[in-house]
Amino acid sequence: MMNFEVKADPELWEKIGVDVTRLSKMREVLTDLYKKAFLSQKNRPEGMRYFDEVISNIHTGRIREILQAKEEGRPVVGTFCVFVPEEIIVGLEGVCIGLCGGSQGTIPDAEKVLPKNICPLVKSAYGFRIGRVCPYFQVLDVLYGETTCDAKKKNYELYAEELPTYVMEIPQMKRKVDEELWLKEVKAFKEHMEGVAKRSLTEEALHEGIKIINRKRKALQRLNELRMTENPPISGKDVLLINQISFYDDPVRFAEKVEALCEELEERVKRGEGVSERGAVRVMIAGTPMALPNWKVPNIVENSGGIIVYEESCIGSRYFNNLIPEESKDLESMLLNLTRRYMKINCACFTPNEERIQDILSAYERSKAEGIIYYSLAFCHTYNIEAYKVKRACEERGIPFLFIETDYSPEDVGQLQTRIEAFLEQIRERRS
Amino acid sequence: MYLGIDLGSRTIKVCFLSEKGEISFEVVESGYDPLKQALGLIQKYPAKLIVATGYGRHLLKEHLSCEVITEIKAHAFGVRHFFPEARTIIDIGGQDSKVISLDKEGRVARFLMNEKCAAGTGRFLEIMAMSLGYKVSEFGEKALQGRGEIKISSMCTVFAESEVISLKNRGANPLEIARAVHQSVVDKILSMVHRVGVEEKVVFTGGVAKNVAIARLLQEALGLEILIPPHPEITGALGCALYKREQT
Ligand code: SF4
Ligand code: SF4
């Protein structure tokens, strides 16, 4: 497996208008990073091979598949938030790509335009677009934005100058009127999406979309149950990787592969075979999403004798928790069910957001974690401020809590290493 | 014999602890090649007696496969040796500062470290002493001669330095500037102390604990007695040796 590489296809890149020189460099960096972070792990499940393949094809094979879909008349849709209803996109046979912004490399591009003191996720993603380093951006038919945080919201105005962009209004509160607003927005989105797809969303099609995405979320839930077992059969990093991949892989194939992996993991659990050393400290992560290839903190945690057993994040539980009931088959009730399912995503952009604290506390219990690392990207005000309430709730219950605010740059790795190691030491000391 | 080594970014501290509990130590500059420096100090001892901490601990571990612990844990051990009743540790070293809260059993309950920059560290004081033309060893005493008439508003080392220069150019009393510089470090530390929560006894460690002004200003601001161990800069290294003794 050490001959792994993230593949290149300069011809294809040229054709879709990617900056070939830069992407060539970037894929070398990604190859190295991936080998170090993932392929060096001991005792990895066989089923991870597929996901290694996906990463290897991230800039080539998958792009060819998407171009093929485009030729068949299927729309290619980019999103930045787990609020954009994937069921509708998939129901209309669209290809849904959750765009990522987890790399330091494109931040200087973005900073030519955007202020320095905003969240690195926003900067990185925008840098990928204007630096033309991301093949996915190059093949999009439309970008769906949303009104969640200010940084993203205002950034969509700039995206709109680059490519067709449509912004959904996400409510900021959870009252009845907000649910009504969201239902209207979901309907408007459906209409817009129908225009893009040049077809209308039939009841069967939406039902099919719901089933496909439910299956994908269910597979991720099953994986999550397995990673929470006493002697986890898979590393937290691998689970994060799978969640990251769920944002751009074909949903049906992806679900099948995750299910197959789960079968292997169930066998492992039966045999009592785990990935980490006995006594590894069980850590739960809560906070802002870690987009590909942002593996900085999980790397430190799992190289220092910890294992991540839960991730309360949008590339984690906030994405796969809650399904849409499959019983109703008429359009109105399916859209209402969909609306309600999405209203249960407890993003820090909402106020008040007590449900999120409850979610975190119950996930902590369920996962038998021994401490919580609250992860906030720098300048993400909503998650950053909410950290205080989560911290207080943890302290009241004697839950070890570590707050980390960081970005994608390597300069604080040494310091984070010390803080995370000390946190794990602190937990071990409490055991005895 | 147990041996603790603290590979800091500016200095390396080695502490020897005999079976009888006698402590001796050595402090050297980290220099260009800290690993070589460190190995030079300890190579005659078997790795199984050594515990390393500090910024370079993993580097040493790769070479010696010795045990490592974090500075946080090392300080908890080192402080408890002199002050078993300690509940709060304030450590200000060359490149970082931290505040550690211990529970009744002396275990680490919470801790905070400074952000990535040098504000609130020994390095900041060094740079400021230099730009005022004072020796580091006398900087604290000079500061105590100021009456606290000036305030430096910038926390950032680079901006604070230009603030100091412009104060100098305007003819401000250098003793007052020195005082203001110390106050700014103390303010930075206090904000960490308040976040962690302070309980007696409070112990001050790290090289900066030898600076009389910082200790005095902290004591005044907190209204609590601040305890300082003998040779506060070797607390981490000593903690490592003590930890090893407890393990064996
Ligand atoms: S954190 Fe909030 S804004 Fe970001 S993807 Fe999740 S729901 Fe959307
Ligand atoms: S991490 Fe925070 S600031 Fe960044 S995009 Fe998400 S919600 Fe916005």
XYZ file of C-alpha atoms and ligand atoms in Angstrom, chain A residues 80-83 146 148-149 152 289 314 318 345 347-349 383, ligand 1:
24
model
C -21.174 24.096 1.609
C -23.515 23.087 4.348
C -25.365 19.988 5.496
C -28.581 22.009 5.395
C -27.015 29.226 2.626
C -25.628 30.302 8.141
C -22.542 32.165 9.301
C -20.036 32.171 4.181
C -16.386 20.452 10.748
C -21.133 18.329 10.420
C -24.685 16.251 12.627
C -29.417 19.833 12.889
C -25.679 24.088 14.254
C -24.213 26.864 16.399
C -25.575 29.372 13.892
C -18.910 27.713 17.638
S -21.532 23.909 11.001
Fe -23.493 24.907 10.524
S -23.008 26.126 8.737
Fe -21.370 24.610 8.916
S -22.019 22.864 7.663
Fe -22.747 22.528 9.728
S -24.842 23.286 9.736
Fe -23.813 24.183 7.976
